């Protein structure tokens, strides 16, 4: 079984920064893409950042230039550095990974971590 555990959420003032971490554990053979999504109350879950095993990144316009995703393949960990945070960034942030484990390919989600940006 594969698990993703997120950390680093919290409360920050507008303009501040936070760094989220997400570590994958279990019987992992390999991880291709890893990413971060968020869901605000009453809204659909949306992509925040995604990074392939080759390091190619994808961001929506809403966070481009403010958020940076990175990963440590040796540690099966993905990070999200969030700068210049805005109140509209308030949401539960979920980690996501496409994993080969036990000869199966699966998409795994973390439990989520709350990020609150106060104005």
PDB file of C-alpha atoms in Angstrom:
ATOM      1  CA  UNK A   1       0.000   0.000   0.000  1.00  0.00           C
ATOM      2  CA  UNK A   2       1.222   3.484  -0.855  1.00  0.00           C
ATOM      3  CA  UNK A   3       0.620   6.510   1.321  1.00  0.00           C
ATOM      4  CA  UNK A   4       1.227  10.221   0.851  1.00  0.00           C
ATOM      5  CA  UNK A   5       1.696  12.361   3.942  1.00  0.00           C
ATOM      6  CA  UNK A   6       1.593  16.141   3.631  1.00  0.00           C
ATOM      7  CA  UNK A   7       2.985  18.709   6.051  1.00  0.00           C
ATOM      8  CA  UNK A   8       3.642  22.428   6.218  1.00  0.00           C
ATOM      9  CA  UNK A   9       0.196  23.960   6.075  1.00  0.00           C
ATOM     10  CA  UNK A  10      -0.889  26.728   8.410  1.00  0.00           C
ATOM     11  CA  UNK A  11      -2.021  30.322   8.735  1.00  0.00           C
ATOM     12  CA  UNK A  12      -0.058  33.137   7.123  1.00  0.00           C
ATOM     13  CA  UNK A  13      -0.687  36.785   6.346  1.00  0.00           C
ATOM     14  CA  UNK A  14      -1.151  37.980   2.793  1.00  0.00           C
ATOM     15  CA  UNK A  15       2.210  38.429   1.133  1.00  0.00           C
ATOM     16  CA  UNK A  16       3.802  35.734   3.241  1.00  0.00           C
ATOM     17  CA  UNK A  17       5.235  32.352   2.320  1.00  0.00           C
ATOM     18  CA  UNK A  18       4.686  28.718   3.173  1.00  0.00           C
ATOM     19  CA  UNK A  19       6.394  25.514   2.088  1.00  0.00           C
ATOM     20  CA  UNK A  20       4.439  22.287   1.797  1.00  0.00           C
ATOM     21  CA  UNK A  21       6.026  18.839   1.756  1.00  0.00           C
ATOM     22  CA  UNK A  22       4.597  15.494   0.727  1.00  0.00           C
ATOM     23  CA  UNK A  23       6.384  12.205   1.279  1.00  0.00           C
ATOM     24  CA  UNK A  24       5.361   8.954  -0.376  1.00  0.00           C
ATOM     25  CA  UNK A  25       5.903   5.657   1.411  1.00  0.00           C
ATOM     26  CA  UNK A  26       5.121   1.997   0.835  1.00  0.00           C
ATOM     27  CA  UNK A  27       6.036  -0.650  -1.721  1.00  0.00           C
ATOM     28  CA  UNK A  28       6.949   1.846  -4.431  1.00  0.00           C
ATOM     29  CA  UNK A  29       8.706   0.776  -7.595  1.00  0.00           C
ATOM     30  CA  UNK A  30       8.679   4.191  -9.232  1.00  0.00           C
ATOM     31  CA  UNK A  31       6.825   7.495  -9.249  1.00  0.00           C
ATOM     32  CA  UNK A  32       6.151   9.366 -12.451  1.00  0.00           C
ATOM     33  CA  UNK A  33       4.319  12.670 -12.010  1.00  0.00           C
ATOM     34  CA  UNK A  34       3.691  14.287  -8.639  1.00  0.00           C
ATOM     35  CA  UNK A  35       1.601  17.318  -7.986  1.00  0.00           C
ATOM     36  CA  UNK A  36      -0.428  19.580  -5.788  1.00  0.00           C
ATOM     37  CA  UNK A  37      -4.125  20.388  -6.019  1.00  0.00           C
ATOM     38  CA  UNK A  38      -6.313  22.587  -3.857  1.00  0.00           C
ATOM     39  CA  UNK A  39      -9.952  22.838  -2.980  1.00  0.00           C
ATOM     40  CA  UNK A  40     -11.601  25.884  -1.452  1.00  0.00           C
ATOM     41  CA  UNK A  41     -15.027  25.693   0.211  1.00  0.00           C
ATOM     42  CA  UNK A  42     -17.766  25.453  -2.397  1.00  0.00           C
ATOM     43  CA  UNK A  43     -15.305  25.103  -5.269  1.00  0.00           C
ATOM     44  CA  UNK A  44     -13.966  22.232  -7.347  1.00  0.00           C
ATOM     45  CA  UNK A  45     -10.533  20.795  -6.755  1.00  0.00           C
ATOM     46  CA  UNK A  46      -8.017  22.462  -9.055  1.00  0.00           C
ATOM     47  CA  UNK A  47      -4.449  21.872 -10.142  1.00  0.00           C
ATOM     48  CA  UNK A  48      -1.846  24.047  -8.440  1.00  0.00           C
ATOM     49  CA  UNK A  49       1.390  22.549  -9.710  1.00  0.00           C
ATOM     50  CA  UNK A  50       2.658  19.359 -11.282  1.00  0.00           C
ATOM     51  CA  UNK A  51       6.137  17.966 -11.899  1.00  0.00           C
ATOM     52  CA  UNK A  52       7.170  14.952 -13.953  1.00  0.00           C
ATOM     53  CA  UNK A  53       9.935  12.519 -13.025  1.00  0.00           C
ATOM     54  CA  UNK A  54      12.061  14.379 -15.548  1.00  0.00           C
ATOM     55  CA  UNK A  55      11.488  17.697 -13.800  1.00  0.00           C
ATOM     56  CA  UNK A  56       9.063  19.289 -16.234  1.00  0.00           C
ATOM     57  CA  UNK A  57       6.634  21.558 -14.387  1.00  0.00           C
ATOM     58  CA  UNK A  58       3.120  22.834 -15.033  1.00  0.00           C
ATOM     59  CA  UNK A  59       1.323  25.712 -13.302  1.00  0.00           C
ATOM     60  CA  UNK A  60      -1.994  27.465 -13.850  1.00  0.00           C
ATOM     61  CA  UNK A  61      -1.838  31.200 -14.471  1.00  0.00           C
ATOM     62  CA  UNK A  62      -3.263  31.888 -11.005  1.00  0.00           C
ATOM     63  CA  UNK A  63      -0.044  30.750  -9.273  1.00  0.00           C
ATOM     64  CA  UNK A  64       2.590  31.104 -11.999  1.00  0.00           C
ATOM     65  CA  UNK A  65       5.519  33.168 -10.766  1.00  0.00           C
ATOM     66  CA  UNK A  66       4.502  32.776  -7.105  1.00  0.00           C
ATOM     67  CA  UNK A  67       4.552  29.001  -6.534  1.00  0.00           C
ATOM     68  CA  UNK A  68       7.384  26.596  -7.251  1.00  0.00           C
ATOM     69  CA  UNK A  69       7.117  22.817  -7.243  1.00  0.00           C
ATOM     70  CA  UNK A  70      10.169  20.604  -6.804  1.00  0.00           C
ATOM     71  CA  UNK A  71      10.897  17.005  -5.908  1.00  0.00           C
ATOM     72  CA  UNK A  72      13.548  14.821  -4.352  1.00  0.00           C
ATOM     73  CA  UNK A  73      13.332  11.501  -6.170  1.00  0.00           C
ATOM     74  CA  UNK A  74      15.646   9.773  -3.706  1.00  0.00           C
ATOM     75  CA  UNK A  75      13.221  10.624  -0.902  1.00  0.00           C
ATOM     76  CA  UNK A  76      10.001  10.196  -2.919  1.00  0.00           C
ATOM     77  CA  UNK A  77       9.077  13.674  -1.775  1.00  0.00           C
ATOM     78  CA  UNK A  78       7.505  16.638  -3.527  1.00  0.00           C
ATOM     79  CA  UNK A  79       7.579  20.218  -2.275  1.00  0.00           C
ATOM     80  CA  UNK A  80       5.525  23.323  -2.964  1.00  0.00           C
ATOM     81  CA  UNK A  81       7.082  26.682  -2.172  1.00  0.00           C
ATOM     82  CA  UNK A  82       4.357  29.315  -2.037  1.00  0.00           C
ATOM     83  CA  UNK A  83       5.342  32.978  -2.041  1.00  0.00           C
ATOM     84  CA  UNK A  84       3.350  36.205  -2.212  1.00  0.00           C
ATOM     85  CA  UNK A  85       0.328  34.396  -0.855  1.00  0.00           C
ATOM     86  CA  UNK A  86      -3.106  35.898  -1.369  1.00  0.00           C
ATOM     87  CA  UNK A  87      -6.365  35.365   0.548  1.00  0.00           C
ATOM     88  CA  UNK A  88      -7.728  33.573  -2.517  1.00  0.00           C
ATOM     89  CA  UNK A  89      -5.024  30.920  -2.058  1.00  0.00           C
ATOM     90  CA  UNK A  90      -6.867  29.757   1.062  1.00  0.00           C
ATOM     91  CA  UNK A  91      -7.830  26.116   0.570  1.00  0.00           C
ATOM     92  CA  UNK A  92      -7.086  22.549   1.530  1.00  0.00           C
ATOM     93  CA  UNK A  93      -4.006  21.492  -0.437  1.00  0.00           C
ATOM     94  CA  UNK A  94      -3.714  17.880  -1.577  1.00  0.00           C
ATOM     95  CA  UNK A  95      -0.664  16.027  -2.756  1.00  0.00           C
ATOM     96  CA  UNK A  96      -1.009  13.605  -5.655  1.00  0.00           C
ATOM     97  CA  UNK A  97       1.308  11.036  -7.223  1.00  0.00           C
ATOM     98  CA  UNK A  98       1.199   8.569 -10.110  1.00  0.00           C
ATOM     99  CA  UNK A  99       2.878   5.474  -8.718  1.00  0.00           C
ATOM    100  CA  UNK A 100       3.993   2.038  -9.880  1.00  0.00           C
ATOM    101  CA  UNK A 101       3.678  -0.293  -6.890  1.00  0.00           C
ATOM    102  CA  UNK A 102       3.207  -4.070  -6.675  1.00  0.00           C
ATOM    103  CA  UNK A 103       3.060  -4.238 -10.521  1.00  0.00           C
ATOM    104  CA  UNK A 104       0.099  -1.876 -10.482  1.00  0.00           C
ATOM    105  CA  UNK A 105      -0.157   1.706 -11.651  1.00  0.00           C
ATOM    106  CA  UNK A 106      -2.206   3.917  -9.362  1.00  0.00           C
ATOM    107  CA  UNK A 107      -2.925   7.524  -8.567  1.00  0.00           C
ATOM    108  CA  UNK A 108      -2.583   8.220  -4.881  1.00  0.00           C
ATOM    109  CA  UNK A 109      -3.831  11.207  -2.893  1.00  0.00           C
ATOM    110  CA  UNK A 110      -2.740  12.622   0.435  1.00  0.00           C
ATOM    111  CA  UNK A 111      -5.126  13.535   3.218  1.00  0.00           C
ATOM    112  CA  UNK A 112      -4.815  17.274   2.641  1.00  0.00           C
ATOM    113  CA  UNK A 113      -3.356  20.155   4.594  1.00  0.00           C
ATOM    114  CA  UNK A 114      -5.115  23.447   5.319  1.00  0.00           C
ATOM    115  CA  UNK A 115      -3.582  26.700   4.093  1.00  0.00           C
ATOM    116  CA  UNK A 116      -5.219  29.894   5.337  1.00  0.00           C
ATOM    117  CA  UNK A 117      -4.112  33.312   4.117  1.00  0.00           C
ATOM    118  CA  UNK A 118      -5.417  36.237   6.127  1.00  0.00           C
ATOM    119  CA  UNK A 119      -5.836  39.705   4.652  1.00  0.00           C
TER     120      UNK A 119
END
